[in-house]
Amino acid sequence: MGRDPSSATVEVQVHPRRDTIAGCGRRLSPSPPSPPAVRDRDFSLFKRWFPWLVPTFVVANIVVFIVTMYINDCPKHSFYGSCVASFLGRFSFQPLKENPLFGPSSSTLEKMGALEVGKVIHRHQVWRLFSCIWLHGGVVHLLANMLSLVFIGIRLEQEFGFVRIGFLYVISGFGGSLLSALFIQEGISVGASGALFGLLGGMLSELLINWTIYANKFAALLTLIVIVVINLAVGILPHVDNFAHIGGFVSGFLLGFIFLIRPQFKWVSSRHRNSHSVAAAPSVKYKHKPYQYALWVISFILLIAGLVTGLVLLLRSANLNDRCSWCHYLSCIPTSKWSCKSQQLYCEVSALSLCTLHPYRPG
């Protein structure tokens, strides 16, 4: 990101006053001895937090997956032949033709709280918009998301603390689930990718709103944009819920302006000097710059309006594909190699003429 807050130090040196005035031979009365130069090598501009919430999220996701596999009990409930890794007993995986990610059946995921739009609308099970971000389609899906969460989330928690990153993660996951439900209303959806894209969006907005405190800011901005574009491009493949990615990213981007705002550098450094009673330049009056306040207000309004409007539309059974004829290409682009019709594709992959289980979309 272009800086390391742990290594940021402030060095203040106070020069002693002269006992003579330039150009005059008259000497003044001796002045009190000047304080020695202050060299604070241990001062960090911003507090560093011990990361415990993100590792807790990782453990929670793993525990939920183990419980899901226990409930799944493939040897007892499988209808499509032998289970994978049968030596694991009831923790064995569904046949690869049914679930190539080494995981449970879609009926088990649905039972555990996967996002199924029909139940959200007709049975008012809004909690599924939250519960689905803790479920995963298989070991492959789980490992990919948890590795991303560790690499992205721990550093963010170290810099901004568990409260802000916790809210950023959960609200972004909700935003991703909400957009997914408004566009993809067949099958079920699981996964933490919406929340992970929210962390990426938060990193991008944090860079923008704290622009003045960064070194190599353009390199950091370009790197983040490339990472986001590549990850969103992967979402155009079939069976990948790219609407959850987009919704999570947009939610996290707006939340970053709200939760990840930093005081301007001069304000922080002046407070540090004052706490050490060191003579310094006049302190800065305002903690944040005007453009930071403006971005905070605009983002807060857009976020609340977007989430409330989206939830109202969903509970009224709205399908945004009816209002946007091309938007479905944001989640899947059909080619000669695959079809974007989830039910048809699932049947072709499983080589069965009858699909009794709903296809699910890993997020």
Coordinates of C-alpha atoms in Angstrom, one line a residue:
M1 CA 0.0 0.0 0.0
G2 CA 3.0 2.3 -0.2
R3 CA 3.7 2.8 3.6
D4 CA 4.4 0.9 6.7
P5 CA 2.7 2.6 9.7
S6 CA 4.8 0.6 12.1
S7 CA 8.0 2.2 10.8
A8 CA 6.6 5.7 10.6
T9 CA 8.5 7.9 13.1
V10 CA 8.5 11.6 13.9
E11 CA 11.8 13.3 14.8
V12 CA 11.6 16.7 16.3
Q13 CA 14.8 18.7 17.1
V14 CA 14.7 22.0 18.9
H15 CA 17.7 24.3 18.3
P16 CA 19.1 26.2 21.3
R17 CA 18.6 30.0 21.3
R18 CA 21.6 32.2 20.8
D19 CA 22.8 34.5 23.6
T20 CA 23.7 37.2 21.2
I21 CA 21.7 39.1 18.7
A22 CA 23.1 39.2 15.2
G23 CA 24.7 42.5 14.4
C24 CA 24.9 43.6 18.0
G25 CA 27.6 43.2 20.6
R26 CA 25.2 43.6 23.4
R27 CA 24.7 40.3 25.3
L28 CA 21.4 39.3 26.8
S29 CA 20.7 37.7 30.1
P30 CA 21.4 33.9 30.0
S31 CA 18.3 32.0 28.8
P32 CA 17.1 28.8 30.5
P33 CA 18.8 25.7 29.1
S34 CA 17.0 24.4 26.0
P35 CA 15.5 21.0 26.0
P36 CA 17.5 18.3 24.3
A37 CA 16.5 17.1 20.9
V38 CA 13.5 14.8 20.9
R39 CA 14.1 11.6 19.0
D40 CA 11.1 9.3 19.3
R41 CA 11.8 6.2 17.3
D42 CA 9.0 4.2 19.0
F43 CA 6.2 6.6 17.9
S44 CA 3.8 5.2 15.4
L45 CA 1.6 7.7 13.6
F46 CA -1.4 5.3 13.8
K47 CA -2.2 2.7 16.3
R48 CA -1.4 -0.9 15.5
W49 CA -4.0 -3.5 16.5
F50 CA -3.5 -7.1 17.4
P51 CA -5.5 -9.1 14.7
W52 CA -7.8 -11.6 16.4
L53 CA -11.2 -11.1 14.6
V54 CA -10.1 -12.2 11.1
P55 CA -8.5 -15.5 12.5
T56 CA -11.8 -16.0 14.4
F57 CA -13.7 -15.6 11.1
V58 CA -11.5 -18.2 9.5
V59 CA -12.0 -20.7 12.3
A60 CA -15.8 -20.0 12.3
N61 CA -16.0 -20.7 8.5
I62 CA -14.0 -24.0 9.0
V63 CA -16.2 -25.1 11.9
V64 CA -19.4 -24.3 10.0
F65 CA -18.1 -26.4 7.0
I66 CA -17.3 -29.3 9.3
V67 CA -20.8 -29.1 10.8
T68 CA -22.2 -29.0 7.3
M69 CA -20.3 -32.1 6.3
Y70 CA -21.5 -33.9 9.5
I71 CA -25.1 -33.1 8.7
N72 CA -24.6 -33.9 5.0
D73 CA -23.7 -37.6 5.8
C74 CA -23.0 -38.6 2.2
P75 CA -23.1 -42.4 2.8
K76 CA -26.6 -42.1 4.1
H77 CA -28.1 -39.6 1.7
S78 CA -26.2 -39.9 -1.6
F79 CA -28.3 -40.8 -4.6
Y80 CA -25.6 -40.7 -7.2
G81 CA -23.2 -43.5 -6.4
S82 CA -20.2 -43.8 -4.1
C83 CA -19.0 -40.9 -2.0
V84 CA -15.5 -39.4 -2.4
A85 CA -13.0 -40.1 0.4
S86 CA -15.4 -42.7 1.8
F87 CA -12.8 -43.5 4.6
L88 CA -14.0 -40.2 6.2
G89 CA -17.3 -41.8 7.0
R90 CA -20.2 -39.3 7.3
F91 CA -17.7 -36.5 6.6
S92 CA -17.0 -37.9 3.1
F93 CA -17.8 -35.7 0.1
Q94 CA -20.6 -35.9 -2.5
P95 CA -19.7 -37.6 -5.8
L96 CA -17.7 -35.3 -8.1
K97 CA -20.4 -35.3 -10.7
E98 CA -22.7 -33.7 -8.2
N99 CA -20.2 -31.4 -6.5
P100 CA -16.7 -31.0 -8.0
L101 CA -15.6 -28.8 -5.2
F102 CA -15.3 -31.7 -2.7
G103 CA -18.2 -30.7 -0.5
P104 CA -21.8 -31.4 0.6
S105 CA -25.0 -31.6 -1.4
S106 CA -27.0 -28.5 -2.3
S107 CA -29.9 -29.7 -0.3
T108 CA -27.7 -29.7 2.8
L109 CA -26.4 -26.2 2.0
E110 CA -30.0 -25.1 1.6
K111 CA -30.8 -26.6 5.0
M112 CA -27.8 -24.8 6.6
G113 CA -28.9 -21.4 5.4
A114 CA -27.8 -20.9 1.8
L115 CA -29.2 -18.0 -0.1
E116 CA -32.4 -19.2 -1.8
V117 CA -34.4 -16.2 -3.2
G118 CA -37.7 -17.9 -3.0
K119 CA -37.5 -18.4 0.7
V120 CA -36.3 -14.9 1.3
I121 CA -39.2 -13.5 -0.6
H122 CA -42.1 -15.8 0.2
R123 CA -41.1 -16.9 3.7
H124 CA -39.3 -13.6 4.6
Q125 CA -36.1 -15.5 5.6
V126 CA -34.0 -12.3 5.3
W127 CA -31.4 -13.9 7.6
R128 CA -30.3 -16.0 4.6
L129 CA -28.6 -12.9 3.2
F130 CA -26.2 -13.1 6.1
S131 CA -26.0 -16.8 6.8
C132 CA -24.9 -17.7 3.2
I133 CA -21.6 -15.9 3.6
W134 CA -20.5 -18.4 6.3
L135 CA -21.2 -21.4 4.0
H136 CA -19.0 -22.9 1.3
G137 CA -19.6 -25.3 -1.5
G138 CA -16.5 -27.5 -0.8
V139 CA -13.0 -27.8 0.4
V140 CA -11.6 -26.0 -2.7
H141 CA -14.1 -23.2 -2.3
L142 CA -13.3 -22.9 1.4
L143 CA -9.5 -22.9 1.1
A144 CA -9.5 -20.3 -1.7
N145 CA -11.7 -17.9 0.3
M146 CA -10.0 -18.4 3.6
L147 CA -6.5 -17.8 2.2
S148 CA -7.7 -14.6 0.6
L149 CA -9.3 -13.6 3.9
V150 CA -6.0 -14.1 5.8
F151 CA -3.9 -12.2 3.3
I152 CA -6.3 -9.3 3.0
G153 CA -8.1 -9.2 6.3
I154 CA -5.2 -9.5 8.8
R155 CA -3.4 -6.5 7.6
L156 CA -6.5 -4.4 7.5
E157 CA -7.4 -5.4 11.1
Q158 CA -3.9 -4.5 12.2
E159 CA -4.3 -1.0 10.8
F160 CA -7.9 -0.3 11.6
G161 CA -9.0 -2.6 14.4
F162 CA -11.5 -5.4 14.7
V163 CA -14.7 -3.2 15.1
R164 CA -14.4 -1.4 11.7
I165 CA -13.1 -4.4 9.8
G166 CA -15.8 -6.6 11.3
F167 CA -18.6 -4.3 10.2
L168 CA -16.9 -3.8 6.8
Y169 CA -16.8 -7.6 6.3
V170 CA -20.3 -8.4 7.4
I171 CA -22.1 -5.5 5.7
S172 CA -20.2 -6.1 2.4
G173 CA -21.3 -9.7 2.5
F174 CA -24.9 -8.6 3.0
G175 CA -24.6 -6.2 0.1
G176 CA -23.2 -8.9 -2.1
S177 CA -26.0 -11.3 -1.2
L178 CA -28.6 -8.6 -1.8
L179 CA -27.4 -7.8 -5.3
S180 CA -27.1 -11.5 -6.1
A181 CA -30.7 -12.1 -5.0
L182 CA -31.9 -9.2 -7.2
F183 CA -30.4 -10.6 -10.4
I184 CA -30.0 -14.4 -9.9
Q185 CA -33.2 -16.0 -8.6
E186 CA -32.7 -19.6 -9.5
G187 CA -30.7 -22.1 -7.4
I188 CA -28.8 -21.3 -4.3
S189 CA -25.7 -19.3 -3.5
V190 CA -23.1 -19.7 -0.8
G191 CA -19.6 -18.3 -0.1
A192 CA -17.7 -15.4 1.5
S193 CA -16.5 -13.9 -1.7
G194 CA -18.9 -10.9 -1.5
A195 CA -17.4 -10.0 1.9
L196 CA -13.9 -10.5 0.6
F197 CA -14.5 -8.2 -2.4
G198 CA -15.8 -5.7 0.2
L199 CA -12.4 -5.8 1.8
L200 CA -10.8 -5.1 -1.6
G201 CA -13.2 -2.2 -2.2
G202 CA -12.4 -0.9 1.3
M203 CA -8.7 -1.0 0.5
L204 CA -9.3 1.0 -2.6
S205 CA -11.5 3.7 -1.0
E206 CA -9.1 3.9 2.0
L207 CA -6.3 4.7 -0.4
L208 CA -8.4 7.4 -2.1
I209 CA -9.7 9.1 1.1
N210 CA -6.3 9.1 2.8
W211 CA -4.5 10.0 -0.4
T212 CA -2.2 12.6 1.2
I213 CA -0.5 10.3 3.7
Y214 CA 0.7 7.7 1.1
A215 CA 4.0 7.4 -0.6
N216 CA 4.0 5.7 -4.1
K217 CA 0.3 6.2 -4.1
F218 CA -0.1 5.8 -7.9
A219 CA 1.7 2.5 -7.9
A220 CA -0.5 1.3 -5.0
L221 CA -3.7 2.5 -6.8
L222 CA -2.7 0.7 -10.1
T223 CA -1.9 -2.5 -8.2
L224 CA -5.3 -2.5 -6.5
I225 CA -7.2 -1.8 -9.7
V226 CA -5.4 -4.6 -11.5
I227 CA -6.2 -7.1 -8.7
V228 CA -9.9 -6.1 -8.6
V229 CA -10.3 -6.3 -12.4
I230 CA -8.7 -9.7 -12.6
N231 CA -10.9 -11.1 -9.8
L232 CA -14.0 -9.6 -11.4
A233 CA -13.1 -11.1 -14.7
V234 CA -13.0 -14.5 -13.2
G235 CA -16.6 -14.0 -12.2
I236 CA -17.8 -14.2 -15.8
L237 CA -17.3 -18.0 -15.7
P238 CA -20.4 -20.1 -15.2
H239 CA -21.4 -21.2 -11.7
V240 CA -19.6 -18.2 -10.2
D241 CA -21.8 -15.6 -8.6
N242 CA -20.3 -12.4 -9.9
F243 CA -23.2 -10.3 -8.8
A244 CA -22.2 -11.1 -5.2
H245 CA -18.7 -10.0 -6.0
I246 CA -19.9 -6.7 -7.5
G247 CA -22.3 -6.0 -4.7
G248 CA -19.7 -6.8 -2.1
F249 CA -17.1 -4.6 -3.8
V250 CA -19.4 -1.6 -4.2
S251 CA -20.6 -1.9 -0.6
G252 CA -17.0 -2.2 0.7
F253 CA -15.9 0.7 -1.5
L254 CA -18.5 3.0 0.1
L255 CA -17.9 1.6 3.6
G256 CA -14.2 2.3 3.2
F257 CA -14.9 6.0 3.0
I258 CA -17.0 5.7 6.2
F259 CA -14.9 3.4 8.4
L260 CA -11.3 3.7 7.1
I261 CA -10.9 7.5 7.2
R262 CA -7.6 8.7 8.7
P263 CA -6.7 12.0 10.3
Q264 CA -4.5 14.2 8.2
F265 CA -0.8 13.8 8.9
K266 CA -0.2 17.3 10.2
W267 CA -2.9 16.9 12.8
V268 CA -1.5 13.6 14.1
S269 CA 2.1 14.9 14.2
S270 CA 1.1 18.1 16.0
R271 CA -0.7 16.2 18.7
H272 CA 2.4 14.0 19.2
R273 CA 4.6 17.1 19.6
N274 CA 2.2 18.7 22.0
S275 CA 2.1 15.5 24.2
H276 CA 5.9 15.8 24.5
S277 CA 5.8 19.5 25.2
V278 CA 8.0 20.2 22.3
A279 CA 7.9 23.5 20.5
A280 CA 6.4 23.1 17.1
A281 CA 4.5 24.8 14.3
P282 CA 1.0 25.9 15.1
S283 CA -1.4 22.9 15.4
V284 CA -3.8 22.1 12.6
K285 CA -7.4 23.1 13.4
Y286 CA -9.3 20.3 11.7
K287 CA -8.7 16.6 12.1
H288 CA -9.7 15.8 8.5
K289 CA -9.5 17.6 5.2
P290 CA -12.7 19.0 3.6
Y291 CA -12.7 16.4 0.8
Q292 CA -12.6 13.6 3.4
Y293 CA -15.8 15.0 5.1
A294 CA -17.5 15.3 1.7
L295 CA -16.7 11.7 0.7
W296 CA -17.9 10.4 4.1
V297 CA -21.3 12.1 3.8
I298 CA -21.8 11.1 0.2
S299 CA -20.8 7.5 0.8
F300 CA -23.0 7.2 3.9
I301 CA -26.1 8.5 2.0
L302 CA -25.4 6.2 -1.1
L303 CA -24.8 3.1 1.1
I304 CA -28.0 3.5 3.2
A305 CA -30.1 4.4 0.1
G306 CA -28.7 1.4 -1.9
L307 CA -29.2 -1.2 0.8
V308 CA -32.7 -0.1 1.8
T309 CA -33.9 0.3 -1.8
G310 CA -32.4 -3.1 -2.7
L311 CA -34.0 -4.9 0.3
V312 CA -37.4 -3.3 -0.5
L313 CA -37.2 -4.3 -4.1
L314 CA -36.2 -7.9 -3.2
L315 CA -39.1 -8.3 -0.7
R316 CA -41.4 -7.1 -3.5
S317 CA -40.2 -9.9 -5.7
A318 CA -38.4 -7.6 -8.1
N319 CA -36.1 -9.1 -10.7
L320 CA -33.6 -6.5 -12.0
N321 CA -33.0 -8.5 -15.1
D322 CA -36.4 -7.3 -16.3
R323 CA -35.1 -3.7 -16.1
C324 CA -31.6 -4.4 -17.4
S325 CA -31.5 -6.7 -20.4
W326 CA -27.7 -6.9 -20.6
C327 CA -26.8 -7.0 -16.9
H328 CA -26.7 -10.9 -16.9
Y329 CA -23.5 -10.7 -18.9
L330 CA -21.8 -9.2 -15.8
S331 CA -22.0 -12.6 -14.2
C332 CA -21.6 -15.0 -17.1
I333 CA -20.7 -14.6 -20.8
P334 CA -21.8 -17.6 -22.9
T335 CA -19.3 -19.2 -25.2
S336 CA -19.1 -22.4 -27.4
K337 CA -17.5 -24.1 -24.4
W338 CA -20.3 -23.5 -21.8
S339 CA -23.8 -22.3 -21.3
C340 CA -24.8 -19.7 -18.7
K341 CA -28.1 -21.4 -17.9
S342 CA -27.3 -22.8 -14.5
Q343 CA -29.9 -25.6 -14.5
Q344 CA -29.0 -26.8 -18.0
L345 CA -25.3 -26.6 -17.3
Y346 CA -25.7 -28.5 -14.0
C347 CA -27.5 -31.3 -15.8
E348 CA -24.8 -31.5 -18.5
V349 CA -22.1 -31.7 -15.9
S350 CA -23.8 -34.4 -13.9
A351 CA -24.8 -36.3 -17.1
L352 CA -28.2 -36.9 -15.7
S353 CA -31.5 -36.3 -17.3
L354 CA -33.2 -35.5 -14.0
C355 CA -31.8 -32.9 -11.6
T356 CA -33.5 -33.3 -8.3
L357 CA -31.0 -31.0 -6.5
H358 CA -30.8 -27.3 -7.0
P359 CA -27.6 -26.1 -8.6
Y360 CA -25.6 -23.8 -6.3
R361 CA -23.4 -20.9 -7.1
P362 CA -20.2 -20.6 -5.1
G363 CA -19.6 -17.0 -4.2

